[in-house]
C-alpha positions as YAML, in Angstrom:
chain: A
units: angstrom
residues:
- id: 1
  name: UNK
  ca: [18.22, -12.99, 0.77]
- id: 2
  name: UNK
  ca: [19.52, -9.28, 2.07]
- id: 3
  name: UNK
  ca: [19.16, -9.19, 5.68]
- id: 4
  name: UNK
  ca: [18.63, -5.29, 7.15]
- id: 5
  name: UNK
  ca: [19.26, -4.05, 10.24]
- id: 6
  name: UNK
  ca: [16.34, -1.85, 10.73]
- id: 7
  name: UNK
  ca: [17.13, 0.62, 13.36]
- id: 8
  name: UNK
  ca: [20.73, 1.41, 12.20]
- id: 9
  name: UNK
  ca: [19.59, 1.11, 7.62]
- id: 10
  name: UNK
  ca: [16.16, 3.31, 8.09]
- id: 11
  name: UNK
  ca: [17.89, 6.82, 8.61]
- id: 12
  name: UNK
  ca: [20.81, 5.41, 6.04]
- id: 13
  name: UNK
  ca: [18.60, 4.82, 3.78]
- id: 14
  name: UNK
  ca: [16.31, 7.71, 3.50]
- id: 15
  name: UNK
  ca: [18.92, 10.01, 4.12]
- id: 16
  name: UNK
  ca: [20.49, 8.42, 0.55]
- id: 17
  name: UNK
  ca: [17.95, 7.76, -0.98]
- id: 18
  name: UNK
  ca: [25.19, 12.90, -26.06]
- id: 19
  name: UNK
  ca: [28.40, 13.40, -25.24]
- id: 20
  name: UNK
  ca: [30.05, 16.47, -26.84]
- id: 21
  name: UNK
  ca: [31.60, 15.87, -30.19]
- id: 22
  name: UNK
  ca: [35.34, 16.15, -30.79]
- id: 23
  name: UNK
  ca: [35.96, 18.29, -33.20]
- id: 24
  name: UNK
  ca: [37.81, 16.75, -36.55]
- id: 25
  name: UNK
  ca: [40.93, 18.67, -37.28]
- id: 26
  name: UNK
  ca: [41.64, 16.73, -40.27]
- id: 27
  name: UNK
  ca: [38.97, 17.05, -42.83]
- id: 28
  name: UNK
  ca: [41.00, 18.13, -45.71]
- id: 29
  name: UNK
  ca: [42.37, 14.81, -45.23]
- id: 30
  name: UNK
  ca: [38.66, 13.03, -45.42]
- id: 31
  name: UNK
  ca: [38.24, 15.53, -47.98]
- id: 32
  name: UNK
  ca: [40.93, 13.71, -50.20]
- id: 33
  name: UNK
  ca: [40.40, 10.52, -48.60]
- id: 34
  name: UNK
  ca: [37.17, 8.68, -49.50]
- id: 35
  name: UNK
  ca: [36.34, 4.99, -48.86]
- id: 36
  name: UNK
  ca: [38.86, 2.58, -49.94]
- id: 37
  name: UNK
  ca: [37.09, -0.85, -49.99]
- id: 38
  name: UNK
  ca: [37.47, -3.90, -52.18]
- id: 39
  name: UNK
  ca: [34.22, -5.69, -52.87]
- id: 40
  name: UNK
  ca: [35.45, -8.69, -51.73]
- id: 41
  name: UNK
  ca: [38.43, -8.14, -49.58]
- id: 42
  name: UNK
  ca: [36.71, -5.25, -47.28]
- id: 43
  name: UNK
  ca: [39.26, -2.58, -46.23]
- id: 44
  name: UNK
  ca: [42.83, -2.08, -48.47]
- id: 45
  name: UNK
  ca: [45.54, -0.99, -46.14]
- id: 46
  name: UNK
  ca: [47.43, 1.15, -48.53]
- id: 47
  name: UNK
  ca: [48.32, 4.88, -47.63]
- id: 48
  name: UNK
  ca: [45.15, 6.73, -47.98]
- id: 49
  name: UNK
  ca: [43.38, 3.73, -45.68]
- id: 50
  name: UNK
  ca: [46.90, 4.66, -43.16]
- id: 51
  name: UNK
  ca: [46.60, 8.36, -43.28]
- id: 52
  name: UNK
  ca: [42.91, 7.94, -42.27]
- id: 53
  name: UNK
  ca: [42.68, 5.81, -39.68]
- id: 54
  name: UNK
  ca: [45.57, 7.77, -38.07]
- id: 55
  name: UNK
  ca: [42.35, 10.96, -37.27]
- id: 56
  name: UNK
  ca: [41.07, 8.71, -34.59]
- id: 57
  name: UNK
  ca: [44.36, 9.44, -32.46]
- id: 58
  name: UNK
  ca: [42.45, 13.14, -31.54]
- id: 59
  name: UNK
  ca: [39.45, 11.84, -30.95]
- id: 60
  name: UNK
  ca: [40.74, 9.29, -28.85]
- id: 61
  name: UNK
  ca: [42.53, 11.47, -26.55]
- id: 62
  name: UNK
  ca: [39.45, 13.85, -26.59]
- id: 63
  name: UNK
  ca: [37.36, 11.29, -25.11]
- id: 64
  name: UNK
  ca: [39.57, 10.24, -22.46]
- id: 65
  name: UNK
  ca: [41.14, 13.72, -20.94]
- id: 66
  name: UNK
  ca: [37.48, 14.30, -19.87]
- id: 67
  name: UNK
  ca: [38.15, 11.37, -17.14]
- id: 68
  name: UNK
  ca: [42.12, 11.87, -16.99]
- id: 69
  name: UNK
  ca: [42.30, 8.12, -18.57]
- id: 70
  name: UNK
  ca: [44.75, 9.17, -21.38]
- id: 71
  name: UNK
  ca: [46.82, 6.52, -20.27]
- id: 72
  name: UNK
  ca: [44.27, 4.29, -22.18]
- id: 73
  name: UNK
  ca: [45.01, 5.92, -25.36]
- id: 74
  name: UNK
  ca: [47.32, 3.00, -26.70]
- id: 75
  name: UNK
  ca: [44.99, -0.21, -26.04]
- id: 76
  name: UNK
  ca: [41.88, 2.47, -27.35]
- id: 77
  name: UNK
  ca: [43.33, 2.41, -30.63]
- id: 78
  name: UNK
  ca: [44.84, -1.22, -30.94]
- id: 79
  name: UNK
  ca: [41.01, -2.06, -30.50]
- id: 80
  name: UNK
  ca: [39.50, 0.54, -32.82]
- id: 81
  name: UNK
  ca: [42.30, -1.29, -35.37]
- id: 82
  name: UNK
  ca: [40.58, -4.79, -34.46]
- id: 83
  name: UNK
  ca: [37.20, -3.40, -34.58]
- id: 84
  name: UNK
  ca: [37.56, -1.67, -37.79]
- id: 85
  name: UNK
  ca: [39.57, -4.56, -39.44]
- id: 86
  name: UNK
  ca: [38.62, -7.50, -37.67]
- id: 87
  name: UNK
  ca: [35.12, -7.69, -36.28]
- id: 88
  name: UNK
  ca: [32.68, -8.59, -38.88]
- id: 89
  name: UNK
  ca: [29.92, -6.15, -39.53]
- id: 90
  name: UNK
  ca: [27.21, -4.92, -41.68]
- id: 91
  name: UNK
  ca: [28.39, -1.68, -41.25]
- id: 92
  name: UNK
  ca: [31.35, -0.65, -43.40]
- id: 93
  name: UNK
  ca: [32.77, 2.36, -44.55]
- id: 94
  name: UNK
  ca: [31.30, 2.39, -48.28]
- id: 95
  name: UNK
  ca: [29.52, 5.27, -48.00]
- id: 96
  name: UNK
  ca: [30.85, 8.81, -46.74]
- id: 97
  name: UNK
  ca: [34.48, 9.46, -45.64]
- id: 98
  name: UNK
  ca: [36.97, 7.31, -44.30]
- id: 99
  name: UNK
  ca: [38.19, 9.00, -41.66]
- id: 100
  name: UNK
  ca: [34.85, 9.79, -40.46]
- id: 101
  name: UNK
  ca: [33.87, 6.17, -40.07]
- id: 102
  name: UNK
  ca: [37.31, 5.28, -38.61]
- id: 103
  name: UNK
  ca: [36.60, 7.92, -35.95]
- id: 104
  name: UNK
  ca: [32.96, 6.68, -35.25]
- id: 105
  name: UNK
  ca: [34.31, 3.59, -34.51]
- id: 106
  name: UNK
  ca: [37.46, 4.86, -32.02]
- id: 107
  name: UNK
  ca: [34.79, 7.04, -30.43]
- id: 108
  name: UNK
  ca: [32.74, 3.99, -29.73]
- id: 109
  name: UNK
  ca: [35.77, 2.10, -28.50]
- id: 110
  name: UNK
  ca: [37.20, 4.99, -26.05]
- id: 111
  name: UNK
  ca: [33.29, 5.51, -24.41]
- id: 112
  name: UNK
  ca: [33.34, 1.73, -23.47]
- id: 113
  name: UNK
  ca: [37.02, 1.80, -22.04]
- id: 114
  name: UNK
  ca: [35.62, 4.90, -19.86]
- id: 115
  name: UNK
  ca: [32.37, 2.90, -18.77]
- id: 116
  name: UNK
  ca: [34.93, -0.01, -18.48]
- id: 117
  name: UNK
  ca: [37.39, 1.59, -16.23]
- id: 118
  name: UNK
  ca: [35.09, 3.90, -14.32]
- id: 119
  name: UNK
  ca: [32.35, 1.28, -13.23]
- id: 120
  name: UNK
  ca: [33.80, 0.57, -9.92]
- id: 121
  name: UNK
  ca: [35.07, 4.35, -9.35]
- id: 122
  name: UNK
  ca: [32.93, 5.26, -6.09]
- id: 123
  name: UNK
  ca: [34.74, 1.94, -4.32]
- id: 124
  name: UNK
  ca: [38.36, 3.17, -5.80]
- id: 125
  name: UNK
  ca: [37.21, 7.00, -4.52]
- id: 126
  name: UNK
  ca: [36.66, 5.16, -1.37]
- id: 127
  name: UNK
  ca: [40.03, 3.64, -1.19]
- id: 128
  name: UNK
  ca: [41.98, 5.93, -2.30]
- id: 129
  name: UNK
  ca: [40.44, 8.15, 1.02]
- id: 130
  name: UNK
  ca: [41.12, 5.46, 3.69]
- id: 131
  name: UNK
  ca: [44.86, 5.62, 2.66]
- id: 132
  name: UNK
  ca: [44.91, 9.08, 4.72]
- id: 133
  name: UNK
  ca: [43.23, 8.66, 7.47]
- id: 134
  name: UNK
  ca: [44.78, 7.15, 10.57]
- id: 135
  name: UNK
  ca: [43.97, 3.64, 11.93]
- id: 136
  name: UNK
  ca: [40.62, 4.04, 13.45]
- id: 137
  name: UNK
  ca: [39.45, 6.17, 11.51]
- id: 138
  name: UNK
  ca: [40.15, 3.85, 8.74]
- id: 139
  name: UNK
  ca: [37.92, 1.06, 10.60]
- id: 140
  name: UNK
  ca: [35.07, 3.23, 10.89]
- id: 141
  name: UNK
  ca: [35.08, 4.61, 7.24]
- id: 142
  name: UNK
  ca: [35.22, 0.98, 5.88]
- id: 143
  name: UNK
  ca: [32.23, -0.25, 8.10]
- id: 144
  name: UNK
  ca: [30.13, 2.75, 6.74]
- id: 145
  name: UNK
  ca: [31.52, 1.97, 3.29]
- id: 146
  name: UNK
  ca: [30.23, -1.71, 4.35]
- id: 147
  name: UNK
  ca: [26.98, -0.96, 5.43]
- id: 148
  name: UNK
  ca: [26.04, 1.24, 2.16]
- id: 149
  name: UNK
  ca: [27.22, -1.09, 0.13]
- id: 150
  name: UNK
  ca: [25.17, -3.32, 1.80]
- id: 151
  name: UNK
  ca: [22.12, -0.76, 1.52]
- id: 152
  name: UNK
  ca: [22.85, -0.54, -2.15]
- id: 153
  name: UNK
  ca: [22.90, -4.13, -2.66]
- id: 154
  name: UNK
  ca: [19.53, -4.47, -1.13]
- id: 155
  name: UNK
  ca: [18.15, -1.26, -3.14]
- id: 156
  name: UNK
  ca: [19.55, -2.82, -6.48]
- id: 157
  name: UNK
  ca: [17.86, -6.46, -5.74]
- id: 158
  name: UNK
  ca: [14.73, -4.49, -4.48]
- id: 159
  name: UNK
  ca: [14.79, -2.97, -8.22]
- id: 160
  name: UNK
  ca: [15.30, -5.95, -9.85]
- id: 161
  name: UNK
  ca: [16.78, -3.66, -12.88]
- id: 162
  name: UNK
  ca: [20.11, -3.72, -13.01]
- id: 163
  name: UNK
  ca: [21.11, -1.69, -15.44]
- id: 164
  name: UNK
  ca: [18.99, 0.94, -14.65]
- id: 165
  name: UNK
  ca: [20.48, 0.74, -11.09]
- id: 166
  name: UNK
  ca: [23.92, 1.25, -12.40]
- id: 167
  name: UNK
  ca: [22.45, 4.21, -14.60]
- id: 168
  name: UNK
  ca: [21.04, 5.59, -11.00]
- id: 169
  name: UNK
  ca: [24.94, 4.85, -9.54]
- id: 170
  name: UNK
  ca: [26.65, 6.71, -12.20]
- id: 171
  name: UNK
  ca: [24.51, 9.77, -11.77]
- id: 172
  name: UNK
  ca: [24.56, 9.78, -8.16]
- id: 173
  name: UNK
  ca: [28.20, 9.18, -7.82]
- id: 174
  name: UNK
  ca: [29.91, 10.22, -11.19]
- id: 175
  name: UNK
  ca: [27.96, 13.35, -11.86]
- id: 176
  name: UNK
  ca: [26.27, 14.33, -8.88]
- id: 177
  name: UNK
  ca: [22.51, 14.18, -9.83]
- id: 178
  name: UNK
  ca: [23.18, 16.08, -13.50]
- id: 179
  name: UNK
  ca: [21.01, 14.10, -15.60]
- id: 180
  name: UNK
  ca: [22.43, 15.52, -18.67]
- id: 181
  name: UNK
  ca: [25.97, 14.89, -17.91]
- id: 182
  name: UNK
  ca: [25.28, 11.07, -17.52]
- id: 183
  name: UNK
  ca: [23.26, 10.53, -20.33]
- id: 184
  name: UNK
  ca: [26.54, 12.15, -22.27]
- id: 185
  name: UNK
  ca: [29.02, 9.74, -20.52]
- id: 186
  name: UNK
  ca: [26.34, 6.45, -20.98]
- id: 187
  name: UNK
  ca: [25.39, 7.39, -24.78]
- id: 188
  name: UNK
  ca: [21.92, 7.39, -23.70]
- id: 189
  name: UNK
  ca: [19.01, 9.87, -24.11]
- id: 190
  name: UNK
  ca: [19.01, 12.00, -21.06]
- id: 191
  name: UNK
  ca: [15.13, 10.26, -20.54]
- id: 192
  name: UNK
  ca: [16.77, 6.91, -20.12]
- id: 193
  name: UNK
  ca: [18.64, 8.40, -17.06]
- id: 194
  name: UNK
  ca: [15.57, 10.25, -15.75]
- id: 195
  name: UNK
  ca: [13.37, 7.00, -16.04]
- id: 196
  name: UNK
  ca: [16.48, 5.21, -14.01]
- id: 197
  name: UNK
  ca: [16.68, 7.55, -11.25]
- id: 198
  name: UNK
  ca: [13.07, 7.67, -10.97]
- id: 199
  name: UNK
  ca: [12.64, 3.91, -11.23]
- id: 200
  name: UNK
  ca: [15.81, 3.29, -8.36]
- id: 201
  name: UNK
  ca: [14.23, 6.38, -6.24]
- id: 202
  name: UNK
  ca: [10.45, 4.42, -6.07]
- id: 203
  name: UNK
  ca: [12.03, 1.31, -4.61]
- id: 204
  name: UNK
  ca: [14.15, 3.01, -2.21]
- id: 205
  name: UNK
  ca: [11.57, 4.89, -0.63]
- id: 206
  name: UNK
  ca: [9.97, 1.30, -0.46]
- id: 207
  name: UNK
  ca: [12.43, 0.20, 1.61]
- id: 208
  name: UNK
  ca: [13.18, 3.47, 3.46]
- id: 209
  name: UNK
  ca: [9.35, 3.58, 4.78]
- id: 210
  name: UNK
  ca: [9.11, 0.03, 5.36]
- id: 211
  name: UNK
  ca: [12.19, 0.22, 7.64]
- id: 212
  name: UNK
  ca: [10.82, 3.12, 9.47]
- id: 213
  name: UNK
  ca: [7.92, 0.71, 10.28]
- id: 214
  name: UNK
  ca: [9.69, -1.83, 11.10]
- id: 215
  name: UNK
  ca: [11.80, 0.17, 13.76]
- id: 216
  name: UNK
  ca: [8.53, 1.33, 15.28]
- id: 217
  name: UNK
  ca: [6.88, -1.80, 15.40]
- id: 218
  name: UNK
  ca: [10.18, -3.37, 17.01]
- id: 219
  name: UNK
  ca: [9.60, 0.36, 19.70]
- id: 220
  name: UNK
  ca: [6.58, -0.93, 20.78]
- id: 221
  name: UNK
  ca: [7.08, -4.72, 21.01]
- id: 222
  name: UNK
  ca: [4.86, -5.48, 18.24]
- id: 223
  name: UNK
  ca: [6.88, -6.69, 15.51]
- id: 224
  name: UNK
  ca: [5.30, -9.84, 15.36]
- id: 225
  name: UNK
  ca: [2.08, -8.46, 15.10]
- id: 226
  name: UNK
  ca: [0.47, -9.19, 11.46]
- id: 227
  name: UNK
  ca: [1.22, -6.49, 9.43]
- id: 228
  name: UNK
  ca: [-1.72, -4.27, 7.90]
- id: 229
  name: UNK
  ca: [-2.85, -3.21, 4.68]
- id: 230
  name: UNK
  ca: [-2.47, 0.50, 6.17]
- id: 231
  name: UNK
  ca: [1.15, -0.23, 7.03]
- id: 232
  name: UNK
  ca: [1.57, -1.61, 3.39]
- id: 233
  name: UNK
  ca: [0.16, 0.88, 1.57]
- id: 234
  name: UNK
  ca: [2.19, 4.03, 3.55]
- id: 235
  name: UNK
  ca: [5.59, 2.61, 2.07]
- id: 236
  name: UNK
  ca: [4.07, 2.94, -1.47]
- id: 237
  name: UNK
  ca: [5.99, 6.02, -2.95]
- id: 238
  name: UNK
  ca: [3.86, 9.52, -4.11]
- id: 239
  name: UNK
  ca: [4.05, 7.70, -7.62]
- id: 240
  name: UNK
  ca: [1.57, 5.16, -6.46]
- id: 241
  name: UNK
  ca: [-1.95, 6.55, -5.44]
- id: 242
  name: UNK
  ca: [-2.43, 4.46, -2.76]
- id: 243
  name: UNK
  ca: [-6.21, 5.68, -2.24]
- id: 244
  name: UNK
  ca: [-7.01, 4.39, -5.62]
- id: 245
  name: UNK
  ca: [-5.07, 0.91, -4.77]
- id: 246
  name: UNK
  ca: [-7.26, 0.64, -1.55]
- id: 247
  name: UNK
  ca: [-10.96, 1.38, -3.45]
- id: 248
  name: UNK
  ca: [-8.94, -1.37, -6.16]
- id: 249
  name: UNK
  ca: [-8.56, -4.10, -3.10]
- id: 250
  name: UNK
  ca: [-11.93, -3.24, -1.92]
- id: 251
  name: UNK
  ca: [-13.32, -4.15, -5.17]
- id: 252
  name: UNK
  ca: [-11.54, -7.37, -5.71]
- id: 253
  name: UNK
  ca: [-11.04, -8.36, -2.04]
- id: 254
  name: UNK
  ca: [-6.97, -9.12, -2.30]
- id: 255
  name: UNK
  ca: [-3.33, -8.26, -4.54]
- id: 256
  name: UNK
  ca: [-3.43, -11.35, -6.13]
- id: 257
  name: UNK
  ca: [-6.85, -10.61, -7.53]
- id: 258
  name: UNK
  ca: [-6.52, -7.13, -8.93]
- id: 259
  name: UNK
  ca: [-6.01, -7.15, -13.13]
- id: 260
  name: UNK
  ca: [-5.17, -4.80, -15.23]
- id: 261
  name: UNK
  ca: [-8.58, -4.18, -16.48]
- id: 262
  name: UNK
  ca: [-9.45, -2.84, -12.96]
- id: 263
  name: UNK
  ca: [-6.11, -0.54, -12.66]
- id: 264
  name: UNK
  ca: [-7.10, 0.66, -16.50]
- id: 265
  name: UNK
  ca: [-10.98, 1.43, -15.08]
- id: 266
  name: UNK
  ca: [-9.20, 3.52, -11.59]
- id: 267
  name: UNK
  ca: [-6.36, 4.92, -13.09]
- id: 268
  name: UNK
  ca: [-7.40, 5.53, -17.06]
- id: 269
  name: UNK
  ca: [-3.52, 3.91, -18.25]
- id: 270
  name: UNK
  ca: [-3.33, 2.15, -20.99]
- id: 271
  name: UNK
  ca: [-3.57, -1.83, -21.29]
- id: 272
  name: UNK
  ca: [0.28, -2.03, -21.36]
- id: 273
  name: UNK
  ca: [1.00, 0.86, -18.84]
- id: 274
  name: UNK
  ca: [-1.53, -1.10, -16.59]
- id: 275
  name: UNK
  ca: [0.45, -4.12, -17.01]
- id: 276
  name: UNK
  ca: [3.53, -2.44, -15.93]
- id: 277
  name: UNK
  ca: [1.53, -0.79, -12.73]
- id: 278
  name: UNK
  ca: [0.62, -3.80, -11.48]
- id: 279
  name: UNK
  ca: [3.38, -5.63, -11.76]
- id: 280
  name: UNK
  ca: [5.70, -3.07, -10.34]
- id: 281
  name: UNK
  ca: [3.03, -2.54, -7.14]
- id: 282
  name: UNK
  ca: [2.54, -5.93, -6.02]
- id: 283
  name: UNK
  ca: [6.97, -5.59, -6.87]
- id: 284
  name: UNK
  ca: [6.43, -2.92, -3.93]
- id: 285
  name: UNK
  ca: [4.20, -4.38, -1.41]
- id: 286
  name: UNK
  ca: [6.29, -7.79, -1.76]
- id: 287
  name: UNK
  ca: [9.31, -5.83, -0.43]
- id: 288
  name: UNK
  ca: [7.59, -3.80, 1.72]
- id: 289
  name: UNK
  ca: [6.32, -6.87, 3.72]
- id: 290
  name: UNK
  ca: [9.10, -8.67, 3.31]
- id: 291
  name: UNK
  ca: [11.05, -5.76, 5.12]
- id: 292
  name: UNK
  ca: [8.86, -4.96, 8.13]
- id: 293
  name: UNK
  ca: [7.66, -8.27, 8.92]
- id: 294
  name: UNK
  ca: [11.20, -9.47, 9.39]
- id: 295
  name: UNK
  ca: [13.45, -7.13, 8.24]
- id: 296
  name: UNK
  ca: [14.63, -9.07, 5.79]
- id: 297
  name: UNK
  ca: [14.70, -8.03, 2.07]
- id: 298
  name: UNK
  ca: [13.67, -12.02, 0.92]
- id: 299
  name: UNK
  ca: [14.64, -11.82, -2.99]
- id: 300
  name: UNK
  ca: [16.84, -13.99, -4.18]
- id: 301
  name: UNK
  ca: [19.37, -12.92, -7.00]
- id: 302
  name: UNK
  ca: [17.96, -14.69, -9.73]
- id: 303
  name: UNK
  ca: [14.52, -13.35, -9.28]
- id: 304
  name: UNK
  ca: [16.11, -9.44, -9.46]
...
């Protein structure tokens, strides 16, 4: 359970709410180099197997100058060694070039040591800034770093997706809303990211509205008044046609009762879409009055 201070997180929160390909130098090499493999042994270190598997050290240090991690360059390709020698796979080089399938693999291994290394890079950023600032200041800057990380705690269990929360980090943070730029550095289609952002964005406008009312109803002394649909319904985000929810509740007379055939007959989405609508609306108004009737964001980590 995430408690919120509503007066102090409202304004916080609404105020926050593939990769290029290096190029291969040595293909006369692959061009004389083709797949050395034993039927039954796998791989055959030998020369040719040593002067291919020696390509990957480009790609490699492509891969990490673009975060200044070449410092990684030595454990990148000890572990594209055990990966391409010791992991057991379906996968092998049998078909195509060597080199080429070394370098797939070293690729691979360098984009998780970035994700690796970079995951906790706004709290290092963070850090590294309090080391020049003078004594106070330093205080204040870590209880604002305290109280958004304690924002984007509640935001990620509010989601209850938590990898498409750290998708909706690393854009915010790491590339600074470019959409394309993260989906290069995750390996994912640039949707993927979109669909994240959108999906963290919904939730936190949840919370930022529902916070709003809260502080109000706390203004005027009635914050332990029972909370209305109307109240409910205006911390739904734009994505959510609220109108059509309330002629839905009219109709069936409560949440609990509304099915997917009657969002499919309002809203014209498809069985599984509907699905998806509903559960990710009653998701909202759960958190919604979770937040103004006590400001308290009342989901437990294993439910998220």
């Amino acid at each position: 359970m995430v408690l919120v201070n509503s007066k102090q997180a409202a304004h916080a929160a609404a105020s926050s709410v593939a990769a290029l390909q290096a190029k291969n130098p040595m293909d006369s090499v692959d061009s004389q180099v083709k797949s050395v493999v034993a039927a039954s042994e796998g791989l055959v270190w030998n020369e040719a197997t040593a002067e291919a598997f020696e390509t990957i050290r480009e790609v490699i240090t492509y891969e990490l100058a673009k975060y200044d991690l070449c410092e990684y360059a030595e454990d990148v390709y000890q572990d594209t060694y055990l990966a391409a020698f010791h992991t057991p796979s379906r996968v092998g080089p049998s078909q195509g070039e060597l080199g080429a399938w070394f370098r797939g693999i070293a690729r691979y291994v360098a984009r998780m040591c970035v994700r690796r290394v970079l995951r906790n890079d706004a709290l290092v950023l963070s850090l590294d800034a309090e080391q020049d600032l003078d004594v106070e200041q330093q205080d204040l800057d870590v209880e604002q770093y305290q109280q958004l990380e304690h924002i984007l705690r509640a935001l990620s269990l509010a989601v209850g997706h938590h990898v498409a929360f750290e998708r909706a980090l690393v854009l915010a943070f790491r590339h600074d809303g470019d959409t394309g730029a993260a989906a290069e550095f995750l390996g994912i289609p640039r949707r993927t990211v979109q669909w994240s952002q959108q999906m963290v964005r919904k939730f936190g406008v949840v919370i930022a509205r529902a916070l709003t009312v809260r502080a109000a109803r706390e203004e005027y002394g009635k914050a332990h008044e029972p909370v209305t649909v109307g109240e409910l319904l205006w911390c739904l985000p734009q994505e959510v046609d609220a109108a059509g929810y309330v002629q839905l509740l009219g109709q069936v007379g409560s949440v609990k009762k509304v099915s997917k055939a009657d969002v499919m007959a309002v809203t014209g989405l498809s069985r599984p879409e509907a699905g998806r609508y509903v559960s990710e609306v009653v998701r909202m108004l759960s958190i919604a009055r979770s937040v103004v009737e006590t400001g308290t964001l009342a989901i437990a980590e294993k439910e998220a």
